[in-house]
Amino acid sequence: MNTNRLSKTIEAALNAQITKEAHASQIYLSFAAWASSQGYAGIANFLFKHAHEERNHMMKILEYILKRGAKVEVTSIPNPPENPLNLYNCFEKVFGQEVENTKAIYKVVKKSHEEGDWATWNFLQWFVNEQVEEETLAMNLLDKIKIAGGENMSNMAQYSFDRDIENTSQEITPAQDVTTANP
Ligand code: OFO
């Protein structure tokens, strides 16, 4: 008896999304390492936590595929992009990456709608909301940098922003407390 509750199309789309979330995690990880090497400890901490969050998103999808009796395919992850040129460029890239991931999620949502796979559609609504949160956060940080001088931020402004973001990241669940259910 076939107990797979996902269609081949949805199974493939969700597996592709696993790779996208893993890729997002690698991007945050590489930007965090870059920020740390530039002396931005607060920003590095913030980005490391986000790398962890994205990995939990990957796990959330992986667990869902297994729960529905379908097959997980773990594939290779594309390389992260080049290091950012500066803080402004870093958050520009972060925002761009979040928008790309939102588009990818919307495609899977659309497929689940077309197929009338309401369980998957419902499961994906969590990701739709999460992307709104993440886009807003990146957008707000980008706005702050713009106000502080954008690409021409002074050293003092960079110092304050780094300290500021450290406080922002205090509001985010510490990486060690993050779970798949509470990313
Ligand atoms: Fe996975 O949440 Fe953003 O990309």
PDB file of C-alpha atoms and ligand atoms in Angstrom:
ATOM      1  CA  MET A   1       0.000   0.000   0.000  1.00  0.00           C
ATOM      2  CA  ASN A   2       1.329   3.409  -0.919  1.00  0.00           C
ATOM      3  CA  THR A   3       1.416   5.570   2.206  1.00  0.00           C
ATOM      4  CA  ASN A   4       3.083   8.572   0.573  1.00  0.00           C
ATOM      5  CA  ARG A   5       0.692  11.491   1.096  1.00  0.00           C
ATOM      6  CA  LEU A   6       2.589  13.924  -1.113  1.00  0.00           C
ATOM      7  CA  SER A   7       2.413  14.096  -4.889  1.00  0.00           C
ATOM      8  CA  LYS A   8       5.690  13.761  -6.802  1.00  0.00           C
ATOM      9  CA  THR A   9       5.510  17.491  -7.650  1.00  0.00           C
ATOM     10  CA  ILE A  10       5.063  18.614  -4.054  1.00  0.00           C
ATOM     11  CA  GLU A  11       7.678  16.149  -2.823  1.00  0.00           C
ATOM     12  CA  ALA A  12      10.212  17.557  -5.316  1.00  0.00           C
ATOM     13  CA  ALA A  13       9.277  21.173  -4.533  1.00  0.00           C
ATOM     14  CA  LEU A  14       9.652  20.663  -0.784  1.00  0.00           C
ATOM     15  CA  ASN A  15      12.977  18.899  -1.276  1.00  0.00           C
ATOM     16  CA  ALA A  16      14.159  21.835  -3.376  1.00  0.00           C
ATOM     17  CA  GLN A  17      13.067  24.146  -0.568  1.00  0.00           C
ATOM     18  CA  ILE A  18      15.212  22.137   1.888  1.00  0.00           C
ATOM     19  CA  THR A  19      18.223  23.054  -0.247  1.00  0.00           C
ATOM     20  CA  LYS A  20      17.114  26.704  -0.397  1.00  0.00           C
ATOM     21  CA  GLU A  21      16.872  26.945   3.395  1.00  0.00           C
ATOM     22  CA  ALA A  22      20.284  25.262   3.743  1.00  0.00           C
ATOM     23  CA  HIS A  23      21.662  27.725   1.207  1.00  0.00           C
ATOM     24  CA  ALA A  24      20.168  30.638   3.176  1.00  0.00           C
ATOM     25  CA  SER A  25      21.876  29.266   6.281  1.00  0.00           C
ATOM     26  CA  GLN A  26      25.240  29.117   4.490  1.00  0.00           C
ATOM     27  CA  ILE A  27      24.817  32.707   3.300  1.00  0.00           C
ATOM     28  CA  TYR A  28      24.164  33.947   6.841  1.00  0.00           C
ATOM     29  CA  LEU A  29      27.070  31.851   8.081  1.00  0.00           C
ATOM     30  CA  SER A  30      29.524  33.269   5.561  1.00  0.00           C
ATOM     31  CA  PHE A  31      28.338  36.857   6.142  1.00  0.00           C
ATOM     32  CA  ALA A  32      28.638  36.314   9.904  1.00  0.00           C
ATOM     33  CA  ALA A  33      32.229  35.141   9.479  1.00  0.00           C
ATOM     34  CA  TRP A  34      32.895  38.181   7.288  1.00  0.00           C
ATOM     35  CA  ALA A  35      31.348  40.534   9.893  1.00  0.00           C
ATOM     36  CA  SER A  36      33.400  38.957  12.656  1.00  0.00           C
ATOM     37  CA  SER A  37      36.617  39.330  10.646  1.00  0.00           C
ATOM     38  CA  GLN A  38      35.788  43.036  10.164  1.00  0.00           C
ATOM     39  CA  GLY A  39      35.392  43.523  13.928  1.00  0.00           C
ATOM     40  CA  TYR A  40      31.572  43.813  13.930  1.00  0.00           C
ATOM     41  CA  ALA A  41      30.911  41.512  16.882  1.00  0.00           C
ATOM     42  CA  GLY A  42      27.235  42.464  17.322  1.00  0.00           C
ATOM     43  CA  ILE A  43      26.412  41.978  13.651  1.00  0.00           C
ATOM     44  CA  ALA A  44      28.324  38.695  13.534  1.00  0.00           C
ATOM     45  CA  ASN A  45      26.327  37.403  16.499  1.00  0.00           C
ATOM     46  CA  PHE A  46      23.065  38.444  14.867  1.00  0.00           C
ATOM     47  CA  LEU A  47      23.986  36.731  11.583  1.00  0.00           C
ATOM     48  CA  PHE A  48      25.235  33.548  13.275  1.00  0.00           C
ATOM     49  CA  LYS A  49      21.853  33.255  15.006  1.00  0.00           C
ATOM     50  CA  HIS A  50      20.108  33.676  11.690  1.00  0.00           C
ATOM     51  CA  ALA A  51      22.251  30.964  10.130  1.00  0.00           C
ATOM     52  CA  HIS A  52      20.960  28.696  12.877  1.00  0.00           C
ATOM     53  CA  GLU A  53      17.360  29.761  12.270  1.00  0.00           C
ATOM     54  CA  GLU A  54      17.574  28.958   8.566  1.00  0.00           C
ATOM     55  CA  ARG A  55      18.934  25.526   9.365  1.00  0.00           C
ATOM     56  CA  ASN A  56      15.948  24.942  11.616  1.00  0.00           C
ATOM     57  CA  HIS A  57      13.656  25.951   8.756  1.00  0.00           C
ATOM     58  CA  MET A  58      15.368  23.296   6.669  1.00  0.00           C
ATOM     59  CA  MET A  59      14.747  20.728   9.415  1.00  0.00           C
ATOM     60  CA  LYS A  60      11.109  21.760   9.727  1.00  0.00           C
ATOM     61  CA  ILE A  61      10.516  20.953   6.032  1.00  0.00           C
ATOM     62  CA  LEU A  62      12.532  17.753   6.221  1.00  0.00           C
ATOM     63  CA  GLU A  63      10.451  16.540   9.163  1.00  0.00           C
ATOM     64  CA  TYR A  64       7.228  17.426   7.350  1.00  0.00           C
ATOM     65  CA  ILE A  65       8.222  15.402   4.271  1.00  0.00           C
ATOM     66  CA  LEU A  66       8.965  12.390   6.467  1.00  0.00           C
ATOM     67  CA  LYS A  67       5.730  12.844   8.413  1.00  0.00           C
ATOM     68  CA  ARG A  68       3.771  12.695   5.156  1.00  0.00           C
ATOM     69  CA  GLY A  69       5.420   9.390   4.228  1.00  0.00           C
ATOM     70  CA  ALA A  70       7.418  10.913   1.372  1.00  0.00           C
ATOM     71  CA  LYS A  71      11.097  10.720   0.515  1.00  0.00           C
ATOM     72  CA  VAL A  72      13.723  13.240   1.591  1.00  0.00           C
ATOM     73  CA  GLU A  73      16.496  13.971  -0.913  1.00  0.00           C
ATOM     74  CA  VAL A  74      19.477  15.767   0.564  1.00  0.00           C
ATOM     75  CA  THR A  75      21.500  17.392  -2.185  1.00  0.00           C
ATOM     76  CA  SER A  76      24.553  19.643  -2.393  1.00  0.00           C
ATOM     77  CA  ILE A  77      24.208  23.310  -1.423  1.00  0.00           C
ATOM     78  CA  PRO A  78      25.318  26.064  -3.820  1.00  0.00           C
ATOM     79  CA  ASN A  79      28.186  28.272  -2.653  1.00  0.00           C
ATOM     80  CA  PRO A  80      27.280  31.464  -0.823  1.00  0.00           C
ATOM     81  CA  PRO A  81      27.869  34.685  -2.782  1.00  0.00           C
ATOM     82  CA  GLU A  82      30.986  36.857  -2.504  1.00  0.00           C
ATOM     83  CA  ASN A  83      31.603  38.598   0.807  1.00  0.00           C
ATOM     84  CA  PRO A  84      29.811  41.928   1.208  1.00  0.00           C
ATOM     85  CA  LEU A  85      31.728  45.095   0.338  1.00  0.00           C
ATOM     86  CA  ASN A  86      30.516  46.978   3.404  1.00  0.00           C
ATOM     87  CA  LEU A  87      27.711  47.004   5.984  1.00  0.00           C
ATOM     88  CA  TYR A  88      25.189  48.534   3.617  1.00  0.00           C
ATOM     89  CA  ASN A  89      25.980  45.940   0.971  1.00  0.00           C
ATOM     90  CA  CYS A  90      25.767  43.177   3.589  1.00  0.00           C
ATOM     91  CA  PHE A  91      22.179  44.017   4.524  1.00  0.00           C
ATOM     92  CA  GLU A  92      21.259  44.708   0.927  1.00  0.00           C
ATOM     93  CA  LYS A  93      22.342  41.158   0.155  1.00  0.00           C
ATOM     94  CA  VAL A  94      20.520  39.818   3.224  1.00  0.00           C
ATOM     95  CA  PHE A  95      17.305  41.532   2.142  1.00  0.00           C
ATOM     96  CA  GLY A  96      17.700  40.314  -1.459  1.00  0.00           C
ATOM     97  CA  GLN A  97      18.252  36.784  -0.258  1.00  0.00           C
ATOM     98  CA  GLU A  98      15.115  36.880   1.901  1.00  0.00           C
ATOM     99  CA  VAL A  99      13.026  38.148  -1.025  1.00  0.00           C
ATOM    100  CA  GLU A 100      14.368  35.340  -3.219  1.00  0.00           C
ATOM    101  CA  ASN A 101      13.445  32.786  -0.594  1.00  0.00           C
ATOM    102  CA  THR A 102       9.974  34.276  -0.232  1.00  0.00           C
ATOM    103  CA  LYS A 103       9.458  33.882  -3.989  1.00  0.00           C
ATOM    104  CA  ALA A 104      10.563  30.240  -3.777  1.00  0.00           C
ATOM    105  CA  ILE A 105       8.125  29.573  -0.925  1.00  0.00           C
ATOM    106  CA  TYR A 106       5.279  31.250  -2.820  1.00  0.00           C
ATOM    107  CA  LYS A 107       5.891  28.869  -5.720  1.00  0.00           C
ATOM    108  CA  VAL A 108       5.441  25.844  -3.459  1.00  0.00           C
ATOM    109  CA  VAL A 109       2.367  27.436  -1.872  1.00  0.00           C
ATOM    110  CA  LYS A 110       0.916  27.944  -5.365  1.00  0.00           C
ATOM    111  CA  LYS A 111       1.601  24.324  -6.319  1.00  0.00           C
ATOM    112  CA  SER A 112      -0.047  23.035  -3.140  1.00  0.00           C
ATOM    113  CA  HIS A 113      -3.065  25.246  -3.885  1.00  0.00           C
ATOM    114  CA  GLU A 114      -3.317  23.980  -7.469  1.00  0.00           C
ATOM    115  CA  GLU A 115      -3.252  20.390  -6.233  1.00  0.00           C
ATOM    116  CA  GLY A 116      -5.648  20.970  -3.373  1.00  0.00           C
ATOM    117  CA  ASP A 117      -2.998  19.662  -0.974  1.00  0.00           C
ATOM    118  CA  TRP A 118      -4.389  21.624   1.960  1.00  0.00           C
ATOM    119  CA  ALA A 119      -2.136  19.983   4.541  1.00  0.00           C
ATOM    120  CA  THR A 120       0.952  21.280   2.719  1.00  0.00           C
ATOM    121  CA  TRP A 121      -0.702  24.612   2.007  1.00  0.00           C
ATOM    122  CA  ASN A 122      -1.464  24.969   5.712  1.00  0.00           C
ATOM    123  CA  PHE A 123       2.041  23.849   6.714  1.00  0.00           C
ATOM    124  CA  LEU A 124       3.577  26.475   4.419  1.00  0.00           C
ATOM    125  CA  GLN A 125       1.623  29.367   5.924  1.00  0.00           C
ATOM    126  CA  TRP A 126       4.113  29.349   8.811  1.00  0.00           C
ATOM    127  CA  PHE A 127       6.876  30.033   6.265  1.00  0.00           C
ATOM    128  CA  VAL A 128       4.855  32.768   4.567  1.00  0.00           C
ATOM    129  CA  ASN A 129       4.538  34.590   7.916  1.00  0.00           C
ATOM    130  CA  GLU A 130       8.151  33.969   8.816  1.00  0.00           C
ATOM    131  CA  GLN A 131       9.312  35.537   5.555  1.00  0.00           C
ATOM    132  CA  VAL A 132       7.260  38.658   6.283  1.00  0.00           C
ATOM    133  CA  GLU A 133       9.032  38.936   9.660  1.00  0.00           C
ATOM    134  CA  GLU A 134      12.461  38.407   8.158  1.00  0.00           C
ATOM    135  CA  GLU A 135      11.942  40.788   5.251  1.00  0.00           C
ATOM    136  CA  THR A 136      10.704  43.456   7.656  1.00  0.00           C
ATOM    137  CA  LEU A 137      13.677  42.995   9.948  1.00  0.00           C
ATOM    138  CA  ALA A 138      16.168  43.236   7.060  1.00  0.00           C
ATOM    139  CA  MET A 139      14.291  46.240   5.638  1.00  0.00           C
ATOM    140  CA  ASN A 140      14.389  48.050   8.991  1.00  0.00           C
ATOM    141  CA  LEU A 141      18.094  47.429   9.428  1.00  0.00           C
ATOM    142  CA  LEU A 142      18.752  48.636   5.901  1.00  0.00           C
ATOM    143  CA  ASP A 143      16.772  51.804   6.661  1.00  0.00           C
ATOM    144  CA  LYS A 144      18.827  52.417   9.798  1.00  0.00           C
ATOM    145  CA  ILE A 145      22.057  52.081   7.826  1.00  0.00           C
ATOM    146  CA  LYS A 146      20.741  54.458   5.161  1.00  0.00           C
ATOM    147  CA  ILE A 147      19.953  57.073   7.819  1.00  0.00           C
ATOM    148  CA  ALA A 148      23.410  56.577   9.333  1.00  0.00           C
ATOM    149  CA  GLY A 149      25.117  57.335   6.012  1.00  0.00           C
ATOM    150  CA  GLY A 150      24.639  54.232   3.871  1.00  0.00           C
ATOM    151  CA  GLU A 151      27.857  53.219   2.156  1.00  0.00           C
ATOM    152  CA  ASN A 152      29.604  56.233   3.657  1.00  0.00           C
ATOM    153  CA  MET A 153      28.830  55.487   7.306  1.00  0.00           C
ATOM    154  CA  SER A 154      31.389  57.003   9.667  1.00  0.00           C
ATOM    155  CA  ASN A 155      33.345  54.743  12.030  1.00  0.00           C
ATOM    156  CA  MET A 156      31.295  56.100  14.907  1.00  0.00           C
ATOM    157  CA  ALA A 157      28.021  55.291  13.110  1.00  0.00           C
ATOM    158  CA  GLN A 158      29.280  51.781  12.356  1.00  0.00           C
ATOM    159  CA  TYR A 159      30.214  51.322  15.999  1.00  0.00           C
ATOM    160  CA  SER A 160      26.758  52.442  17.167  1.00  0.00           C
ATOM    161  CA  PHE A 161      24.988  50.265  14.615  1.00  0.00           C
ATOM    162  CA  ASP A 162      26.991  47.232  15.684  1.00  0.00           C
ATOM    163  CA  ARG A 163      26.107  47.870  19.332  1.00  0.00           C
ATOM    164  CA  ASP A 164      22.487  48.514  18.396  1.00  0.00           C
ATOM    165  CA  ILE A 165      22.118  45.284  16.486  1.00  0.00           C
ATOM    166  CA  GLU A 166      23.621  43.422  19.401  1.00  0.00           C
ATOM    167  CA  ASN A 167      20.694  44.667  21.459  1.00  0.00           C
ATOM    168  CA  THR A 168      18.265  43.762  18.650  1.00  0.00           C
ATOM    169  CA  SER A 169      19.630  40.244  18.622  1.00  0.00           C
ATOM    170  CA  GLN A 170      18.977  39.972  22.370  1.00  0.00           C
ATOM    171  CA  GLU A 171      15.283  39.986  21.462  1.00  0.00           C
ATOM    172  CA  ILE A 172      15.797  36.950  19.259  1.00  0.00           C
ATOM    173  CA  THR A 173      15.777  33.515  20.891  1.00  0.00           C
ATOM    174  CA  PRO A 174      19.389  32.560  21.597  1.00  0.00           C
ATOM    175  CA  ALA A 175      20.698  30.029  19.073  1.00  0.00           C
ATOM    176  CA  GLN A 176      21.064  27.330  21.736  1.00  0.00           C
ATOM    177  CA  ASP A 177      17.369  27.663  22.684  1.00  0.00           C
ATOM    178  CA  VAL A 178      16.100  27.475  19.135  1.00  0.00           C
ATOM    179  CA  THR A 179      14.226  24.341  18.143  1.00  0.00           C
ATOM    180  CA  THR A 180      12.526  23.200  14.955  1.00  0.00           C
ATOM    181  CA  ALA A 181       9.169  24.054  16.511  1.00  0.00           C
ATOM    182  CA  ASN A 182      10.421  27.406  17.792  1.00  0.00           C
ATOM    183  CA  PRO A 183      12.954  28.658  15.234  1.00  0.00           C
TER     184      PRO A 183
HETATM  185 FE1  OFO B   1      13.989  30.436   6.071  1.00  0.00          FE
HETATM  186  O1  OFO B   1      13.538  32.081   6.572  1.00  0.00           O
HETATM  187 FE2  OFO B   1      14.336  33.441   5.627  1.00  0.00          FE
HETATM  188  O2  OFO B   1      15.006  32.794   4.229  1.00  0.00           O
END
